Amino acid sequence: MNILMIAVNDPAGMGIAFCRAVNRLGRHTCRIVTLETRYTHAWGKDLHVPDLDAPGLAELERLLRTSDVLHFHMTADEHLRLGPFVPADYLPGKAVVHHEHGHHDFRSDPERFRAKYRALNRRNLLVSTPDLLRLMPEARWQPNLVPEQEPLLRPAERLWSGPLVLAHSPTRKDLKNTDELLSVVQGLGRAGVEICLELIDNVPHAECLARKRTSHALFDHMQGYYGVSSLEGLSQGLAVIAGLDEWNRAQVAEFTGVPANELPWVLARTPDELAARLRELAGDLGRCREIGLGSRRFLEQHWSEARVAGQLSDFWDALA
């Protein structure tokens, strides 16, 4: 099938990542059209409307006309204007997918989206993290992916001496427990626990990955679930700290087949727990290294790009 993904902006670069992964898998052909760029991450682009010349617009119109599936990310829908085109004009005969990624508008009022999809009889609904199933239980969780064989997502040689190097890359500090992390690291420093905090903010994604890759550990957040940053850190062989709650661990266990108590994340749900985990890692870099090796094995064996892209391809195959 021919799939056209449509997004206002690419959510955490997952749109282009899925397109590339699906195309590598070879079961479907996938393209993505975007309207805006946000932050400075410099995700890869496919059909970015502000950049399209006349031949590019003709290609977009052809894809709108000939694609079998219109796959809308986040807040996008068929009324989103794409230059001179509106997807609503091309809906007949196509399957429609809505893929939620935790945008604030959705988290703050999920019932508005659910009511809209019910009214339109839209049943092909995906969410990007398992916590969002609580907000839209009729959806299916489609895990995000990282291309684990790309150089920047492979483990790097790093020194296992000196202070613990801890990476943290918040897109929005208010959603990533950044203030709590800074407070914990400062408190540990006053207690004589040396931690080198690599705070990565407002840089291109490639630079972000390169800086994470030479760290020992990564702090994602303590919001109860995990982010793409977690998957990147697991792929890079880091000890990844996040506050996954019981619900999220159970969903991940079901997807991966790994028991919840054997998942690779270093769990920290509160600042006190975060301080304890950081003290442990800083005091035993050998243990930190072993956790990182397990992180990489877990991602390769249970969360590979091919497996996740295959699951999305299966979903498209079964569309009503």
PDB file of C-alpha atoms in Angstrom, residues 95-269:
ATOM      1  CA  ALA A  95      -8.436   4.620   4.925  1.00  0.00           C
ATOM      2  CA  VAL A  96      -7.838   7.300   7.559  1.00  0.00           C
ATOM      3  CA  VAL A  97      -5.617   6.904  10.626  1.00  0.00           C
ATOM      4  CA  HIS A  98      -5.319   9.304  13.581  1.00  0.00           C
ATOM      5  CA  HIS A  99      -2.094   8.977  15.571  1.00  0.00           C
ATOM      6  CA  GLU A 100      -1.893  10.882  18.870  1.00  0.00           C
ATOM      7  CA  HIS A 101       1.496  11.783  20.356  1.00  0.00           C
ATOM      8  CA  GLY A 102       0.580  13.454  23.630  1.00  0.00           C
ATOM      9  CA  HIS A 103       0.144  17.021  22.386  1.00  0.00           C
ATOM     10  CA  HIS A 104      -1.043  19.352  25.150  1.00  0.00           C
ATOM     11  CA  ASP A 105      -4.403  19.882  23.412  1.00  0.00           C
ATOM     12  CA  PHE A 106      -5.024  16.135  23.483  1.00  0.00           C
ATOM     13  CA  ARG A 107      -3.823  15.563  27.040  1.00  0.00           C
ATOM     14  CA  SER A 108      -5.858  18.476  28.384  1.00  0.00           C
ATOM     15  CA  ASP A 109      -9.126  17.442  26.682  1.00  0.00           C
ATOM     16  CA  PRO A 110      -8.999  13.928  25.219  1.00  0.00           C
ATOM     17  CA  GLU A 111     -12.785  13.652  25.192  1.00  0.00           C
ATOM     18  CA  ARG A 112     -12.968  16.369  22.545  1.00  0.00           C
ATOM     19  CA  PHE A 113     -10.856  14.226  20.221  1.00  0.00           C
ATOM     20  CA  ARG A 114     -12.703  11.029  21.113  1.00  0.00           C
ATOM     21  CA  ALA A 115     -16.068  12.662  20.409  1.00  0.00           C
ATOM     22  CA  LYS A 116     -14.799  13.969  17.078  1.00  0.00           C
ATOM     23  CA  TYR A 117     -13.560  10.523  16.019  1.00  0.00           C
ATOM     24  CA  ARG A 118     -16.819   8.878  17.126  1.00  0.00           C
ATOM     25  CA  ALA A 119     -18.865  11.388  15.159  1.00  0.00           C
ATOM     26  CA  LEU A 120     -16.766  10.691  12.054  1.00  0.00           C
ATOM     27  CA  ASN A 121     -16.779   6.922  12.664  1.00  0.00           C
ATOM     28  CA  ARG A 122     -12.986   6.951  12.759  1.00  0.00           C
ATOM     29  CA  ARG A 123     -11.833   3.684  14.299  1.00  0.00           C
ATOM     30  CA  ASN A 124      -8.206   3.527  13.164  1.00  0.00           C
ATOM     31  CA  LEU A 125      -6.686   5.216  16.197  1.00  0.00           C
ATOM     32  CA  LEU A 126      -3.113   5.004  17.477  1.00  0.00           C
ATOM     33  CA  VAL A 127      -1.264   6.459  20.471  1.00  0.00           C
ATOM     34  CA  SER A 128       2.500   6.761  20.751  1.00  0.00           C
ATOM     35  CA  THR A 129       3.000   5.843  24.431  1.00  0.00           C
ATOM     36  CA  PRO A 130       0.998   3.476  26.637  1.00  0.00           C
ATOM     37  CA  ASP A 131      -0.026   6.169  29.132  1.00  0.00           C
ATOM     38  CA  LEU A 132      -2.182   7.702  26.377  1.00  0.00           C
ATOM     39  CA  LEU A 133      -4.338   4.573  26.324  1.00  0.00           C
ATOM     40  CA  ARG A 134      -5.781   5.810  29.604  1.00  0.00           C
ATOM     41  CA  LEU A 135      -7.004   8.895  27.743  1.00  0.00           C
ATOM     42  CA  MET A 136      -8.216   7.064  24.629  1.00  0.00           C
ATOM     43  CA  PRO A 137      -8.738   3.387  25.530  1.00  0.00           C
ATOM     44  CA  GLU A 138     -10.280   2.538  22.162  1.00  0.00           C
ATOM     45  CA  ALA A 139      -6.922   3.265  20.484  1.00  0.00           C
ATOM     46  CA  ARG A 140      -3.989   0.934  19.945  1.00  0.00           C
ATOM     47  CA  TRP A 141      -0.521   1.648  21.266  1.00  0.00           C
ATOM     48  CA  GLN A 142       1.996   1.925  18.449  1.00  0.00           C
ATOM     49  CA  PRO A 143       5.463   2.131  20.042  1.00  0.00           C
ATOM     50  CA  ASN A 144       7.874   4.719  18.747  1.00  0.00           C
ATOM     51  CA  LEU A 145      11.149   3.522  17.279  1.00  0.00           C
ATOM     52  CA  VAL A 146      14.775   4.437  16.846  1.00  0.00           C
ATOM     53  CA  PRO A 147      16.986   3.150  14.003  1.00  0.00           C
ATOM     54  CA  GLU A 148      19.350   1.297  16.307  1.00  0.00           C
ATOM     55  CA  GLN A 149      21.947   0.509  13.631  1.00  0.00           C
ATOM     56  CA  GLU A 150      22.628   4.144  12.732  1.00  0.00           C
ATOM     57  CA  PRO A 151      26.062   5.243  13.988  1.00  0.00           C
ATOM     58  CA  LEU A 152      24.807   7.911  16.408  1.00  0.00           C
ATOM     59  CA  LEU A 153      22.452   5.391  18.017  1.00  0.00           C
ATOM     60  CA  ARG A 154      25.052   2.698  18.552  1.00  0.00           C
ATOM     61  CA  PRO A 155      27.044   2.493  21.800  1.00  0.00           C
ATOM     62  CA  ALA A 156      30.265   4.496  21.883  1.00  0.00           C
ATOM     63  CA  GLU A 157      33.561   3.729  23.531  1.00  0.00           C
ATOM     64  CA  ARG A 158      33.659   5.795  26.699  1.00  0.00           C
ATOM     65  CA  LEU A 159      35.878   6.100  29.742  1.00  0.00           C
ATOM     66  CA  TRP A 160      34.542   4.290  32.793  1.00  0.00           C
ATOM     67  CA  SER A 161      36.430   6.369  35.299  1.00  0.00           C
ATOM     68  CA  GLY A 162      36.010   9.773  36.851  1.00  0.00           C
ATOM     69  CA  PRO A 163      32.623  11.294  37.668  1.00  0.00           C
ATOM     70  CA  LEU A 164      29.341   9.932  36.371  1.00  0.00           C
ATOM     71  CA  VAL A 165      28.408  11.790  33.176  1.00  0.00           C
ATOM     72  CA  LEU A 166      24.635  12.184  33.133  1.00  0.00           C
ATOM     73  CA  ALA A 167      22.840  13.411  30.013  1.00  0.00           C
ATOM     74  CA  HIS A 168      19.444  15.136  29.976  1.00  0.00           C
ATOM     75  CA  SER A 169      17.849  16.587  26.826  1.00  0.00           C
ATOM     76  CA  PRO A 170      14.550  18.283  27.661  1.00  0.00           C
ATOM     77  CA  THR A 171      12.538  19.736  24.805  1.00  0.00           C
ATOM     78  CA  ARG A 172      10.313  21.340  27.441  1.00  0.00           C
ATOM     79  CA  LYS A 173      11.858  21.566  30.880  1.00  0.00           C
ATOM     80  CA  ASP A 174       8.459  21.908  32.582  1.00  0.00           C
ATOM     81  CA  LEU A 175       7.461  18.444  31.292  1.00  0.00           C
ATOM     82  CA  LYS A 176      10.777  16.694  31.929  1.00  0.00           C
ATOM     83  CA  ASN A 177      11.384  17.290  35.670  1.00  0.00           C
ATOM     84  CA  THR A 178      14.455  19.343  34.822  1.00  0.00           C
ATOM     85  CA  ASP A 179      14.215  21.578  37.891  1.00  0.00           C
ATOM     86  CA  GLU A 180      13.981  18.538  40.155  1.00  0.00           C
ATOM     87  CA  LEU A 181      16.991  16.975  38.439  1.00  0.00           C
ATOM     88  CA  LEU A 182      19.085  20.117  38.889  1.00  0.00           C
ATOM     89  CA  SER A 183      18.124  20.303  42.552  1.00  0.00           C
ATOM     90  CA  VAL A 184      19.017  16.641  43.130  1.00  0.00           C
ATOM     91  CA  VAL A 185      22.393  16.926  41.367  1.00  0.00           C
ATOM     92  CA  GLN A 186      23.252  20.066  43.330  1.00  0.00           C
ATOM     93  CA  GLY A 187      22.281  18.364  46.585  1.00  0.00           C
ATOM     94  CA  LEU A 188      24.416  15.341  45.788  1.00  0.00           C
ATOM     95  CA  GLY A 189      27.307  17.627  44.931  1.00  0.00           C
ATOM     96  CA  ARG A 190      27.083  19.274  48.352  1.00  0.00           C
ATOM     97  CA  ALA A 191      27.177  15.774  49.851  1.00  0.00           C
ATOM     98  CA  GLY A 192      30.363  14.947  47.958  1.00  0.00           C
ATOM     99  CA  VAL A 193      28.825  12.898  45.108  1.00  0.00           C
ATOM    100  CA  GLU A 194      30.372  14.241  41.918  1.00  0.00           C
ATOM    101  CA  ILE A 195      28.143  14.158  38.828  1.00  0.00           C
ATOM    102  CA  CYS A 196      28.894  15.852  35.518  1.00  0.00           C
ATOM    103  CA  LEU A 197      25.506  16.922  34.171  1.00  0.00           C
ATOM    104  CA  GLU A 198      25.359  17.198  30.376  1.00  0.00           C
ATOM    105  CA  LEU A 199      22.262  19.378  29.922  1.00  0.00           C
ATOM    106  CA  ILE A 200      21.475  19.340  26.203  1.00  0.00           C
ATOM    107  CA  ASP A 201      19.029  21.996  25.089  1.00  0.00           C
ATOM    108  CA  ASN A 202      18.070  23.711  21.835  1.00  0.00           C
ATOM    109  CA  VAL A 203      20.572  21.975  19.545  1.00  0.00           C
ATOM    110  CA  PRO A 204      20.183  19.921  16.336  1.00  0.00           C
ATOM    111  CA  HIS A 205      19.208  16.329  16.955  1.00  0.00           C
ATOM    112  CA  ALA A 206      22.499  14.955  15.586  1.00  0.00           C
ATOM    113  CA  GLU A 207      24.484  17.036  18.076  1.00  0.00           C
ATOM    114  CA  CYS A 208      22.148  15.959  20.868  1.00  0.00           C
ATOM    115  CA  LEU A 209      22.709  12.279  20.047  1.00  0.00           C
ATOM    116  CA  ALA A 210      26.463  12.735  19.810  1.00  0.00           C
ATOM    117  CA  ARG A 211      26.611  14.321  23.255  1.00  0.00           C
ATOM    118  CA  LYS A 212      24.334  11.696  24.819  1.00  0.00           C
ATOM    119  CA  ARG A 213      26.371   8.918  23.255  1.00  0.00           C
ATOM    120  CA  THR A 214      29.525   9.761  25.219  1.00  0.00           C
ATOM    121  CA  SER A 215      27.705   9.897  28.558  1.00  0.00           C
ATOM    122  CA  HIS A 216      27.335   7.080  31.093  1.00  0.00           C
ATOM    123  CA  ALA A 217      23.673   7.558  31.971  1.00  0.00           C
ATOM    124  CA  LEU A 218      20.583   9.423  30.816  1.00  0.00           C
ATOM    125  CA  PHE A 219      17.737  10.981  32.769  1.00  0.00           C
ATOM    126  CA  ASP A 220      14.471  11.037  30.803  1.00  0.00           C
ATOM    127  CA  HIS A 221      11.771  12.241  33.238  1.00  0.00           C
ATOM    128  CA  MET A 222       9.558  11.144  36.138  1.00  0.00           C
ATOM    129  CA  GLN A 223       6.144  11.605  34.509  1.00  0.00           C
ATOM    130  CA  GLY A 224       5.132   7.947  34.797  1.00  0.00           C
ATOM    131  CA  TYR A 225       5.929   6.953  31.219  1.00  0.00           C
ATOM    132  CA  TYR A 226       8.963   7.203  28.923  1.00  0.00           C
ATOM    133  CA  GLY A 227       9.958   9.415  26.002  1.00  0.00           C
ATOM    134  CA  VAL A 228      11.839   9.006  22.743  1.00  0.00           C
ATOM    135  CA  SER A 229      14.883  10.124  24.718  1.00  0.00           C
ATOM    136  CA  SER A 230      14.627   6.871  26.699  1.00  0.00           C
ATOM    137  CA  LEU A 231      14.669   4.786  23.521  1.00  0.00           C
ATOM    138  CA  GLU A 232      17.681   6.697  22.211  1.00  0.00           C
ATOM    139  CA  GLY A 233      19.540   6.136  25.485  1.00  0.00           C
ATOM    140  CA  LEU A 234      18.722   2.424  25.528  1.00  0.00           C
ATOM    141  CA  SER A 235      19.968   2.113  21.961  1.00  0.00           C
ATOM    142  CA  GLN A 236      23.208   3.923  22.850  1.00  0.00           C
ATOM    143  CA  GLY A 237      23.862   1.571  25.744  1.00  0.00           C
ATOM    144  CA  LEU A 238      23.276   4.058  28.558  1.00  0.00           C
ATOM    145  CA  ALA A 239      21.803   3.472  31.984  1.00  0.00           C
ATOM    146  CA  VAL A 240      18.428   5.166  31.410  1.00  0.00           C
ATOM    147  CA  ILE A 241      16.625   6.651  34.405  1.00  0.00           C
ATOM    148  CA  ALA A 242      12.873   7.259  34.138  1.00  0.00           C
ATOM    149  CA  GLY A 243       9.828   7.074  36.366  1.00  0.00           C
ATOM    150  CA  LEU A 244       7.715   4.448  34.620  1.00  0.00           C
ATOM    151  CA  ASP A 245       4.676   3.607  36.704  1.00  0.00           C
ATOM    152  CA  GLU A 246       3.150   0.157  37.095  1.00  0.00           C
ATOM    153  CA  TRP A 247       0.673   0.633  34.232  1.00  0.00           C
ATOM    154  CA  ASN A 248       3.358   1.617  31.742  1.00  0.00           C
ATOM    155  CA  ARG A 249       5.687  -1.164  32.830  1.00  0.00           C
ATOM    156  CA  ALA A 250       2.865  -3.687  32.357  1.00  0.00           C
ATOM    157  CA  GLN A 251       2.134  -2.429  28.828  1.00  0.00           C
ATOM    158  CA  VAL A 252       5.822  -2.494  27.887  1.00  0.00           C
ATOM    159  CA  ALA A 253       6.146  -5.990  29.340  1.00  0.00           C
ATOM    160  CA  GLU A 254       3.236  -7.193  27.208  1.00  0.00           C
ATOM    161  CA  PHE A 255       4.706  -5.662  24.047  1.00  0.00           C
ATOM    162  CA  THR A 256       8.255  -6.891  24.561  1.00  0.00           C
ATOM    163  CA  GLY A 257       7.648 -10.180  26.339  1.00  0.00           C
ATOM    164  CA  VAL A 258      10.090  -9.102  29.051  1.00  0.00           C
ATOM    165  CA  PRO A 259       8.743  -9.300  32.631  1.00  0.00           C
ATOM    166  CA  ALA A 260       8.010  -5.909  34.132  1.00  0.00           C
ATOM    167  CA  ASN A 261      10.611  -6.384  36.854  1.00  0.00           C
ATOM    168  CA  GLU A 262      13.291  -7.136  34.246  1.00  0.00           C
ATOM    169  CA  LEU A 263      12.842  -4.069  32.042  1.00  0.00           C
ATOM    170  CA  PRO A 264      16.089  -2.116  31.610  1.00  0.00           C
ATOM    171  CA  TRP A 265      15.023   1.267  32.951  1.00  0.00           C
ATOM    172  CA  VAL A 266      16.514   2.469  36.226  1.00  0.00           C
ATOM    173  CA  LEU A 267      13.334   3.468  38.025  1.00  0.00           C
ATOM    174  CA  ALA A 268      12.975   6.771  39.875  1.00  0.00           C
ATOM    175  CA  ARG A 269       9.499   8.153  40.558  1.00  0.00           C
TER     176      ARG A 269
END
